[in-house]
Amino acid sequence: MNVEFYKRFGPELDLGTPKVEADKSVSLKIDGAEIHVPEGTSVMRAAGLAGIQIPKLCASEDLEAFGSCRLCLVEIEGRKGYPASCTTNVEEGMVVKTQTERISSLRRNVMELYISDHPLDCLTCPTNGDCQLQDMAGVVGLRDVRYGYEGENHLQAEKDESGSYFTFDPSKCIVCSRCVRACEEQQGTFALTIQGRGFESKVAASQDEAFKDSECVSCGACVKACPTATLTEKTVIEFGIPETATVTTCAYCGVGCSFRAEMQGDRLVRMIPNRDGHANHGHSCIKGRFAFGYSTHPDRITKPMIRDSIRDPWQEVSWEEALSHAATRFKDIQKEYGVKSIGGITSSRCTNEETFLVQKLIRGAFGNNNVDTCARVCHSPTGYGLKTTLGESAGTQQFDSVMQADTIIVMGANPTDAHPVFASQMKRRLRQGANLIVIDPRRIDLVDGPHVKADHHLQLKPGTNVAVLNSLAHTIIDEGLENEEYIQDRCEREAYETWRDFVALPENSPEALEKETGVPATEIRAAARLYANVENGAIYYGLGVTEHSQGSTTVMGIANLAMVTGNVGRAGVGVNPLRGQNNVQGACDMGSFPHELPGYRHVSDGTVRAMFEKEWQVTLDPEPGFRIPNMFDYAVEGSFKGMYIQGEDMAQSDPDTQHVTKALMSMECVVVQDIFLNETSKYAHVFLPGSSFLEKNGTFTNAERRISPVRKVMEPLAGKEDWEVTVALSNAMGYKMDYSHPSEIMDEIARLTPTFTGVSYEKLDRLGSIQWPCNEEAPEGTPTMHIDEFGRGKGFFAPTPYVATDERSTRKFPLLLTTGRILSQYNVGAQTRRTENNEYHGEDRLEIHPADAEVRGIKQDAWVGIQSRAGETVMRADITERVQPGVVYTTFHFPESGANVVTTDNSDWATNCPEYKVTAVQAYPVSQPSEWQRNFKAYSKEQAELVSKRKRDDKAKA
Amino acid sequence: MSDLDAKLIKMGEQIVSNCSFSNDQEVVIAKVADHLQRFWDPRMRTAIKKNLNDNPDAASDVLKNAVNQLTT
């Protein structure tokens, strides 16, 4: 198969000013060449499109034109002077000259001034060879600096090395403002400014603070924008300029940013956000841009290991022996306890091809449907809720759609921390004037930031999402704000009328529910009007919606709200789940749920099953298998005995940790495949070393259904890509798999999945990315879904009765704990904890309101115990008004924090998604770790010794 | 009753609560039964059926009737 999936990428071209979309084309001549460009295009960009590079320093395609460096001067026939080509737009019939004697002289003069206050240390400068100032000095033919270097200058300006990942060397700064503009326009943090005037002008972070102490969020936009060595990645300073680049996709959150992995041989020097990336348009966050050091961290385990008991030392073995051992153990268990006594977990961090193979292994080789994925514990209610109402288990839009939204609802999501690159785009739209409604128990940054403020913050009590949505819907019906024409045309009438009559009931009014939700009725009514009365209303939501006992009902309530206002089926609107991990959407698409084959088709559908049986040459079970919590329950009960876990750390991420570890300890064979010996591997019998996203080929699918290529930039440290391990395990189990490249797996996915029939690696290479559905009807993908009709035909208004959770505050447990994430850490922290990101967030803390802290005698930074009916843990207190009285909050990025020791087995009624977001707890000052933490420490020490004492096998080369 | 049996009843009653929208009891029962049939592993369906046979007072009528409609 001729797949150009290893193609190399040249330097990123920069045409100087952003691309312009316009219906009208303008013709002009530049240096004698006739060119046609969209109206509104700059002369600089038009020249670039004609292959003429006009010298520039302050201009970048990523930023609006600024016109300060005066290097891009041109002559335009019939005009006086020498206008800057970046700030001058094309006009019909314009005749432009980019090179004349006069222009050359002016440009040299400008460069002369810059260089007169710039160190002449090019040969030892870290960006030697990758410096636009150096390039421009060459381009303009600078040979002399007549002013000399002895006068007053900035050459002794002090370097700021406070940032973990980049340095700021003001002696090399030309004050072009690119960094300041990048921070404003791309990131939207406004951390940088030009301080002072004239000669005193300088770039400053916040109030002239060190970068690390400032508002800077280390997104790296300023570093990418800098045309000199002023802002430089520390890896570039250490290693030098990269030699090659490959475009790949970030393995952190569900935004799925495209990056250029810039390399020296097989060493990754830096990750540069790809300007052509359809999800991120050249922007990035601290995780994707800088936190890649984990991939070569010494903690990586690169040899397979086995042991008979979890109290035995590990033993390094060959791949063949490890896989044979695992296969034999699994087969023996099935022989003794039955075919359905084992199962497995696909990973939302692995590629589509890898998750597809794991579920195929379980359905084909294991012979059952005991397959699940970590979406179970995050977005499984999205799958259920959107499939039920709209007919497709995915978000309806592309990220760019937000730029056309007039009112944005953010519910149970914290995009500036969890989806930062999309948050920057959303903030850009908000600064343009879009309205914002935040529905969240906690005051997230979007509510009251320095540059963005929510019009309404519906600060509900945890667990009352459905009540809030019902009261919003009640207002829309009560005040006649529904879009009757849309509903009549697009939705099932009978279901609508049933739902309408329900939400119209007095008990669903904002006034009636005010006490339950804690949200003033006037706020609810005002928010409902703000959403329903605009042209385009868009809803974005996260795990604060799904991780509840009514997670699925809440998702359906959101879809109902969008349908009743006619806000599905065009750009600027929609229902948009913000996915947590990089490939949660893909893992769900690939048939990772126990009741669904790839493409969300139920296992009981005989026609679908027959298609898979023919392709896979195996008989499939027509009944759903166990979900993750069911597997744990039946492991404790004694009939579920073995698990293959690829790339998920359930002992840390899943709720009720003590139940999870009891279940893992109850099993006879736990096989963990991961890049690190994670918490779950402490209970494993076989460890199969995984490959990072840099070490394999495949695809990820982000929150907007965008399938993006993952390209191998270095060889797998353990010798195998993850998909190869699954293939080998399947073959060892006796079920034949035969693939030579992940493109062949994608071809199989396309053959079997109606929404993927048009997807191929050839097309991904050509288009860069594809949003599914991609098939005959939509050969290049589908940015917006449900345009003429819903996936299910007519939209379905699902009933949404409010059922209060069992997790309610009581005398014993008077506070409600809710959990979340922070910008610099990711999920269980396995990756980010092994980077300098720890310097930004080194521990999980309990946020508690000052009033709750005071009555309990809890002091800032002091140790505080948190106890629920499930367990007890201890962490330090952070007293803050971000949380409301009666609510406490923490993150779960560090295993020793034990956040999930406290969370309970309560779960969503439809999907068993755990109720991480509501746990009744008590908090109190303590002086020592909890009993669980002491046991955890002792067990971790024991396991670490079993690893260090492992029987080494130098021949066990992967 | 084992912890697992109790948990299955709790999960079943959650489904009942969230499906109890219609005034028509038969509609609710059918909806609950359909959900259990489509999303629960047969071992869980068998377990709750056996448990409710042994402990008929342990669940609501709706759940009991729904469970009785299950094919396995």
mmCIF file of C-alpha atoms in Angstrom, chain A residues 427-727:
data_model
loop_
_atom_site.group_PDB
_atom_site.id
_atom_site.type_symbol
_atom_site.label_atom_id
_atom_site.label_comp_id
_atom_site.label_asym_id
_atom_site.label_seq_id
_atom_site.Cartn_x
_atom_site.Cartn_y
_atom_site.Cartn_z
ATOM 1 C CA LYS A 427 -12.524 34.171 24.612
ATOM 2 C CA ARG A 428 -11.729 35.812 21.277
ATOM 3 C CA ARG A 429 -15.409 35.538 20.353
ATOM 4 C CA LEU A 430 -16.460 36.822 23.759
ATOM 5 C CA ARG A 431 -14.202 39.846 23.372
ATOM 6 C CA GLN A 432 -15.960 40.490 20.083
ATOM 7 C CA GLY A 433 -19.161 40.804 22.057
ATOM 8 C CA ALA A 434 -20.828 37.402 22.335
ATOM 9 C CA ASN A 435 -22.847 36.822 25.512
ATOM 10 C CA LEU A 436 -21.724 34.244 28.070
ATOM 11 C CA ILE A 437 -23.728 32.160 30.502
ATOM 12 C CA VAL A 438 -21.759 29.916 32.864
ATOM 13 C CA ILE A 439 -23.582 27.124 34.682
ATOM 14 C CA ASP A 440 -21.212 25.805 37.309
ATOM 15 C CA PRO A 441 -21.136 25.404 41.094
ATOM 16 C CA ARG A 442 -17.644 26.899 41.096
ATOM 17 C CA ARG A 443 -16.514 30.333 39.961
ATOM 18 C CA ILE A 444 -14.325 29.274 37.051
ATOM 19 C CA ASP A 445 -11.986 31.769 35.364
ATOM 20 C CA LEU A 446 -14.470 32.528 32.580
ATOM 21 C CA VAL A 447 -16.973 33.855 35.122
ATOM 22 C CA ASP A 448 -14.960 36.798 36.219
ATOM 23 C CA GLY A 449 -11.674 37.040 34.371
ATOM 24 C CA PRO A 450 -9.788 40.260 33.726
ATOM 25 C CA HIS A 451 -10.818 40.326 30.070
ATOM 26 C CA VAL A 452 -13.926 38.135 29.973
ATOM 27 C CA LYS A 453 -16.972 38.285 32.184
ATOM 28 C CA ALA A 454 -20.028 36.091 32.181
ATOM 29 C CA ASP A 455 -23.353 37.854 31.744
ATOM 30 C CA HIS A 456 -24.863 35.272 34.062
ATOM 31 C CA HIS A 457 -23.225 32.811 36.402
ATOM 32 C CA LEU A 458 -25.832 30.258 37.413
ATOM 33 C CA GLN A 459 -23.981 29.023 40.483
ATOM 34 C CA LEU A 460 -26.066 25.973 41.137
ATOM 35 C CA LYS A 461 -25.741 23.473 43.964
ATOM 36 C CA PRO A 462 -23.887 20.325 42.845
ATOM 37 C CA GLY A 463 -26.326 17.708 41.624
ATOM 38 C CA THR A 464 -29.063 20.034 40.393
ATOM 39 C CA ASN A 465 -28.144 20.289 36.693
ATOM 40 C CA VAL A 466 -31.411 18.803 35.484
ATOM 41 C CA ALA A 467 -33.455 21.115 37.674
ATOM 42 C CA VAL A 468 -31.635 24.127 36.223
ATOM 43 C CA LEU A 469 -32.145 22.940 32.654
ATOM 44 C CA ASN A 470 -35.817 22.268 33.306
ATOM 45 C CA SER A 471 -36.268 25.744 34.727
ATOM 46 C CA LEU A 472 -34.506 27.278 31.714
ATOM 47 C CA ALA A 473 -36.779 25.244 29.431
ATOM 48 C CA HIS A 474 -39.803 26.269 31.505
ATOM 49 C CA THR A 475 -38.922 29.922 30.974
ATOM 50 C CA ILE A 476 -38.584 29.438 27.223
ATOM 51 C CA ILE A 477 -42.018 27.811 27.007
ATOM 52 C CA ASP A 478 -43.597 30.115 29.586
ATOM 53 C CA GLU A 479 -42.408 33.245 27.801
ATOM 54 C CA GLY A 480 -43.089 31.966 24.285
ATOM 55 C CA LEU A 481 -39.426 31.943 23.255
ATOM 56 C CA GLU A 482 -39.526 28.583 21.487
ATOM 57 C CA ASN A 483 -38.808 28.308 17.754
ATOM 58 C CA GLU A 484 -42.130 26.806 16.710
ATOM 59 C CA GLU A 485 -41.316 26.630 13.012
ATOM 60 C CA TYR A 486 -38.073 24.717 13.646
ATOM 61 C CA ILE A 487 -39.752 22.337 16.074
ATOM 62 C CA GLN A 488 -42.627 21.694 13.681
ATOM 63 C CA ASP A 489 -40.286 21.068 10.805
ATOM 64 C CA ARG A 490 -37.442 19.186 12.473
ATOM 65 C CA CYS A 491 -38.707 17.357 15.567
ATOM 66 C CA GLU A 492 -41.095 14.567 16.579
ATOM 67 C CA ARG A 493 -44.276 16.433 17.435
ATOM 68 C CA GLU A 494 -45.749 14.074 19.988
ATOM 69 C CA ALA A 495 -42.527 13.801 21.965
ATOM 70 C CA TYR A 496 -42.154 17.564 21.872
ATOM 71 C CA GLU A 497 -45.637 18.183 23.170
ATOM 72 C CA THR A 498 -45.159 15.680 25.972
ATOM 73 C CA TRP A 499 -41.884 17.322 26.967
ATOM 74 C CA ARG A 500 -43.305 20.823 26.579
ATOM 75 C CA ASP A 501 -46.255 20.044 28.812
ATOM 76 C CA PHE A 502 -43.866 18.568 31.360
ATOM 77 C CA VAL A 503 -41.439 21.487 31.548
ATOM 78 C CA ALA A 504 -44.359 23.907 31.599
ATOM 79 C CA LEU A 505 -45.590 22.423 34.870
ATOM 80 C CA PRO A 506 -45.408 24.902 37.764
ATOM 81 C CA GLU A 507 -43.005 22.651 39.667
ATOM 82 C CA ASN A 508 -40.429 23.200 36.902
ATOM 83 C CA SER A 509 -40.567 26.974 37.090
ATOM 84 C CA PRO A 510 -37.398 28.808 38.134
ATOM 85 C CA GLU A 511 -39.306 30.154 41.103
ATOM 86 C CA ALA A 512 -40.325 26.690 42.293
ATOM 87 C CA LEU A 513 -36.850 25.230 41.792
ATOM 88 C CA GLU A 514 -34.921 28.191 43.170
ATOM 89 C CA LYS A 515 -34.498 26.653 46.594
ATOM 90 C CA GLU A 516 -33.395 23.315 45.185
ATOM 91 C CA THR A 517 -30.872 24.716 42.696
ATOM 92 C CA GLY A 518 -29.691 27.709 44.679
ATOM 93 C CA VAL A 519 -29.999 29.875 41.559
ATOM 94 C CA PRO A 520 -32.229 32.954 41.774
ATOM 95 C CA ALA A 521 -35.250 32.665 39.451
ATOM 96 C CA THR A 522 -34.541 36.095 37.971
ATOM 97 C CA GLU A 523 -31.104 34.902 36.866
ATOM 98 C CA ILE A 524 -32.563 31.773 35.275
ATOM 99 C CA ARG A 525 -35.180 33.740 33.384
ATOM 100 C CA ALA A 526 -32.666 36.322 32.194
ATOM 101 C CA ALA A 527 -30.269 33.615 31.062
ATOM 102 C CA ALA A 528 -33.021 31.759 29.198
ATOM 103 C CA ARG A 529 -33.940 34.947 27.344
ATOM 104 C CA LEU A 530 -30.314 35.666 26.504
ATOM 105 C CA TYR A 531 -29.929 32.193 24.986
ATOM 106 C CA ALA A 532 -33.260 31.998 23.193
ATOM 107 C CA ASN A 533 -33.473 35.525 21.829
ATOM 108 C CA VAL A 534 -30.268 35.602 19.796
ATOM 109 C CA GLU A 535 -29.668 34.394 16.274
ATOM 110 C CA ASN A 536 -27.110 31.774 17.305
ATOM 111 C CA GLY A 537 -26.993 30.096 20.708
ATOM 112 C CA ALA A 538 -24.289 27.499 21.362
ATOM 113 C CA ILE A 539 -23.873 25.161 24.315
ATOM 114 C CA TYR A 540 -20.506 23.758 25.412
ATOM 115 C CA TYR A 541 -20.375 21.269 28.230
ATOM 116 C CA GLY A 542 -17.982 19.017 30.071
ATOM 117 C CA LEU A 543 -17.757 16.450 32.799
ATOM 118 C CA GLY A 544 -19.684 18.650 35.197
ATOM 119 C CA VAL A 545 -22.659 17.585 33.101
ATOM 120 C CA THR A 546 -21.940 13.918 32.589
ATOM 121 C CA GLU A 547 -20.405 12.755 35.867
ATOM 122 C CA HIS A 548 -23.644 12.778 37.821
ATOM 123 C CA SER A 549 -26.340 10.299 38.718
ATOM 124 C CA GLN A 550 -28.413 12.121 36.091
ATOM 125 C CA GLY A 551 -25.590 12.674 33.609
ATOM 126 C CA SER A 552 -27.496 11.226 30.671
ATOM 127 C CA THR A 553 -30.643 13.164 31.559
ATOM 128 C CA THR A 554 -28.619 16.372 31.674
ATOM 129 C CA VAL A 555 -27.169 15.723 28.215
ATOM 130 C CA MET A 556 -30.681 15.134 26.910
ATOM 131 C CA GLY A 557 -31.843 18.308 28.660
ATOM 132 C CA ILE A 558 -29.127 20.250 26.853
ATOM 133 C CA ALA A 559 -30.153 18.765 23.501
ATOM 134 C CA ASN A 560 -33.796 19.628 24.248
ATOM 135 C CA LEU A 561 -32.825 23.215 25.008
ATOM 136 C CA ALA A 562 -30.938 23.478 21.717
ATOM 137 C CA MET A 563 -33.817 21.986 19.722
ATOM 138 C CA VAL A 564 -36.571 24.048 21.304
ATOM 139 C CA THR A 565 -34.706 27.215 20.332
ATOM 140 C CA GLY A 566 -33.752 25.941 16.869
ATOM 141 C CA ASN A 567 -30.069 25.894 17.715
ATOM 142 C CA VAL A 568 -28.882 22.751 15.928
ATOM 143 C CA GLY A 569 -27.924 22.323 12.283
ATOM 144 C CA ARG A 570 -25.872 25.333 11.245
ATOM 145 C CA ALA A 571 -22.661 27.137 12.117
ATOM 146 C CA GLY A 572 -22.624 29.141 15.345
ATOM 147 C CA VAL A 573 -24.978 26.935 17.343
ATOM 148 C CA GLY A 574 -25.091 23.360 18.532
ATOM 149 C CA VAL A 575 -24.431 20.969 21.366
ATOM 150 C CA ASN A 576 -20.746 20.578 22.005
ATOM 151 C CA PRO A 577 -19.288 18.092 24.489
ATOM 152 C CA LEU A 578 -15.730 19.038 25.427
ATOM 153 C CA ARG A 579 -13.956 15.700 25.631
ATOM 154 C CA GLY A 580 -11.420 15.107 28.361
ATOM 155 C CA GLN A 581 -8.762 12.893 26.836
ATOM 156 C CA ASN A 582 -7.253 13.095 23.393
ATOM 157 C CA ASN A 583 -9.163 10.212 21.870
ATOM 158 C CA VAL A 584 -12.294 9.772 23.971
ATOM 159 C CA GLN A 585 -14.425 10.467 20.916
ATOM 160 C CA GLY A 586 -12.421 8.004 18.861
ATOM 161 C CA ALA A 587 -12.480 5.281 21.505
ATOM 162 C CA CYS A 588 -16.278 5.559 21.595
ATOM 163 C CA ASP A 589 -16.519 5.607 17.793
ATOM 164 C CA MET A 590 -14.405 2.459 17.565
ATOM 165 C CA GLY A 591 -16.871 0.253 19.423
ATOM 166 C CA SER A 592 -15.323 0.324 22.864
ATOM 167 C CA PHE A 593 -18.629 0.061 24.710
ATOM 168 C CA PRO A 594 -19.871 -3.400 25.692
ATOM 169 C CA HIS A 595 -23.219 -2.964 23.942
ATOM 170 C CA GLU A 596 -22.000 -1.391 20.696
ATOM 171 C CA LEU A 597 -19.934 -2.386 17.704
ATOM 172 C CA PRO A 598 -17.915 0.320 15.891
ATOM 173 C CA GLY A 599 -20.158 3.114 14.646
ATOM 174 C CA TYR A 600 -22.505 2.926 17.665
ATOM 175 C CA ARG A 601 -24.474 -0.104 16.461
ATOM 176 C CA HIS A 602 -25.983 -2.384 19.039
ATOM 177 C CA VAL A 603 -24.569 -5.887 19.335
ATOM 178 C CA SER A 604 -28.080 -7.298 19.144
ATOM 179 C CA ASP A 605 -28.453 -6.077 15.534
ATOM 180 C CA GLY A 606 -28.088 -9.319 13.565
ATOM 181 C CA THR A 607 -27.400 -7.609 10.228
ATOM 182 C CA VAL A 608 -24.571 -5.529 11.629
ATOM 183 C CA ARG A 609 -23.189 -8.475 13.546
ATOM 184 C CA ALA A 610 -23.212 -10.594 10.412
ATOM 185 C CA MET A 611 -21.134 -7.997 8.587
ATOM 186 C CA PHE A 612 -18.497 -8.033 11.315
ATOM 187 C CA GLU A 613 -18.615 -11.815 11.598
ATOM 188 C CA LYS A 614 -17.895 -12.129 7.899
ATOM 189 C CA GLU A 615 -14.992 -9.679 8.016
ATOM 190 C CA TRP A 616 -13.564 -11.024 11.257
ATOM 191 C CA GLN A 617 -14.323 -14.714 10.646
ATOM 192 C CA VAL A 618 -15.690 -15.225 14.130
ATOM 193 C CA THR A 619 -19.069 -15.609 15.840
ATOM 194 C CA LEU A 620 -19.989 -12.585 17.939
ATOM 195 C CA ASP A 621 -21.938 -12.500 21.187
ATOM 196 C CA PRO A 622 -25.320 -10.812 20.635
ATOM 197 C CA GLU A 623 -25.617 -9.744 24.281
ATOM 198 C CA PRO A 624 -23.995 -6.708 25.943
ATOM 199 C CA GLY A 625 -21.023 -7.393 28.185
ATOM 200 C CA PHE A 626 -19.855 -5.855 31.446
ATOM 201 C CA ARG A 627 -19.139 -2.185 31.878
ATOM 202 C CA ILE A 628 -16.039 -1.227 33.901
ATOM 203 C CA PRO A 629 -17.862 -0.958 37.262
ATOM 204 C CA ASN A 630 -19.655 -4.234 36.550
ATOM 205 C CA MET A 631 -16.293 -5.903 35.897
ATOM 206 C CA PHE A 632 -15.033 -4.659 39.266
ATOM 207 C CA ASP A 633 -18.201 -5.727 41.068
ATOM 208 C CA TYR A 634 -18.050 -9.216 39.600
ATOM 209 C CA ALA A 635 -14.315 -9.439 40.289
ATOM 210 C CA VAL A 636 -15.049 -8.818 43.969
ATOM 211 C CA GLU A 637 -17.968 -11.248 43.760
ATOM 212 C CA GLY A 638 -15.559 -13.832 42.351
ATOM 213 C CA SER A 639 -16.629 -14.691 38.813
ATOM 214 C CA PHE A 640 -14.661 -12.103 36.812
ATOM 215 C CA LYS A 641 -11.030 -13.162 36.789
ATOM 216 C CA GLY A 642 -8.890 -11.436 34.205
ATOM 217 C CA MET A 643 -8.412 -8.102 32.433
ATOM 218 C CA TYR A 644 -6.349 -6.639 29.617
ATOM 219 C CA ILE A 645 -5.966 -2.922 30.377
ATOM 220 C CA GLN A 646 -4.430 -0.757 27.699
ATOM 221 C CA GLY A 647 -3.418 2.780 28.647
ATOM 222 C CA GLU A 648 -5.708 3.487 31.540
ATOM 223 C CA ASP A 649 -4.863 3.871 35.214
ATOM 224 C CA MET A 650 -8.057 2.715 36.836
ATOM 225 C CA ALA A 651 -6.558 2.401 40.313
ATOM 226 C CA GLN A 652 -6.185 6.181 40.292
ATOM 227 C CA SER A 653 -8.828 7.484 37.925
ATOM 228 C CA ASP A 654 -11.853 5.394 38.837
ATOM 229 C CA PRO A 655 -14.083 6.193 41.806
ATOM 230 C CA ASP A 656 -14.063 4.420 45.142
ATOM 231 C CA THR A 657 -10.385 3.472 44.914
ATOM 232 C CA GLN A 658 -10.577 0.883 47.659
ATOM 233 C CA HIS A 659 -13.264 -1.027 45.778
ATOM 234 C CA VAL A 660 -11.195 -0.845 42.573
ATOM 235 C CA THR A 661 -8.032 -2.146 44.209
ATOM 236 C CA LYS A 662 -9.994 -4.903 45.953
ATOM 237 C CA ALA A 663 -11.350 -5.918 42.557
ATOM 238 C CA LEU A 664 -7.911 -5.859 40.938
ATOM 239 C CA MET A 665 -6.504 -7.957 43.774
ATOM 240 C CA SER A 666 -9.352 -10.434 43.341
ATOM 241 C CA MET A 667 -8.407 -11.232 39.753
ATOM 242 C CA GLU A 668 -6.053 -13.986 38.665
ATOM 243 C CA CYS A 669 -4.555 -12.250 35.668
ATOM 244 C CA VAL A 670 -4.326 -8.500 35.206
ATOM 245 C CA VAL A 671 -2.388 -7.423 32.121
ATOM 246 C CA VAL A 672 -1.394 -3.762 32.004
ATOM 247 C CA GLN A 673 -0.044 -2.134 28.859
ATOM 248 C CA ASP A 674 1.286 1.326 29.582
ATOM 249 C CA ILE A 675 4.322 3.521 29.135
ATOM 250 C CA PHE A 676 4.818 3.706 32.922
ATOM 251 C CA LEU A 677 4.302 1.363 35.849
ATOM 252 C CA ASN A 678 1.149 3.198 36.863
ATOM 253 C CA GLU A 679 -0.986 2.662 39.951
ATOM 254 C CA THR A 680 -2.935 -0.163 38.293
ATOM 255 C CA SER A 681 0.253 -2.014 37.432
ATOM 256 C CA LYS A 682 0.913 -2.426 41.152
ATOM 257 C CA TYR A 683 -1.860 -5.020 40.945
ATOM 258 C CA ALA A 684 -0.792 -6.534 37.607
ATOM 259 C CA HIS A 685 0.656 -9.922 36.721
ATOM 260 C CA VAL A 686 1.863 -8.977 33.253
ATOM 261 C CA PHE A 687 3.274 -5.644 32.195
ATOM 262 C CA LEU A 688 3.514 -4.881 28.488
ATOM 263 C CA PRO A 689 5.489 -1.705 27.757
ATOM 264 C CA GLY A 690 3.501 0.785 25.739
ATOM 265 C CA SER A 691 4.546 3.333 23.149
ATOM 266 C CA SER A 692 4.006 7.073 23.440
ATOM 267 C CA PHE A 693 2.190 9.010 20.724
ATOM 268 C CA LEU A 694 5.582 9.979 19.342
ATOM 269 C CA GLU A 695 6.446 6.350 18.723
ATOM 270 C CA LYS A 696 3.563 5.223 16.563
ATOM 271 C CA ASN A 697 1.370 5.844 13.571
ATOM 272 C CA GLY A 698 -2.372 6.136 13.759
ATOM 273 C CA THR A 699 -5.151 8.663 14.223
ATOM 274 C CA PHE A 700 -6.879 10.486 17.074
ATOM 275 C CA THR A 701 -10.417 11.878 16.894
ATOM 276 C CA ASN A 702 -11.023 15.057 18.846
ATOM 277 C CA ALA A 703 -14.120 16.595 20.408
ATOM 278 C CA GLU A 704 -15.314 17.987 17.068
ATOM 279 C CA ARG A 705 -15.204 14.525 15.421
ATOM 280 C CA ARG A 706 -11.980 15.495 13.689
ATOM 281 C CA ILE A 707 -9.799 12.548 12.730
ATOM 282 C CA SER A 708 -6.171 13.716 12.701
ATOM 283 C CA PRO A 709 -2.988 11.862 11.853
ATOM 284 C CA VAL A 710 -0.566 10.702 14.514
ATOM 285 C CA ARG A 711 2.815 10.201 12.906
ATOM 286 C CA LYS A 712 5.758 8.308 14.325
ATOM 287 C CA VAL A 713 8.758 10.554 14.938
ATOM 288 C CA MET A 714 10.897 8.116 16.893
ATOM 289 C CA GLU A 715 11.151 4.375 17.209
ATOM 290 C CA PRO A 716 9.163 2.748 20.041
ATOM 291 C CA LEU A 717 11.420 2.519 23.080
ATOM 292 C CA ALA A 718 10.147 -0.980 23.763
ATOM 293 C CA GLY A 719 10.317 -2.068 20.141
ATOM 294 C CA LYS A 720 6.592 -2.293 19.425
ATOM 295 C CA GLU A 721 3.806 0.165 18.719
ATOM 296 C CA ASP A 722 0.765 -0.553 20.885
ATOM 297 C CA TRP A 723 -1.270 -1.927 17.988
ATOM 298 C CA GLU A 724 1.486 -4.439 17.282
ATOM 299 C CA VAL A 725 1.264 -5.694 20.860
ATOM 300 C CA THR A 726 -2.475 -6.270 20.562
ATOM 301 C CA VAL A 727 -1.964 -8.086 17.265
#
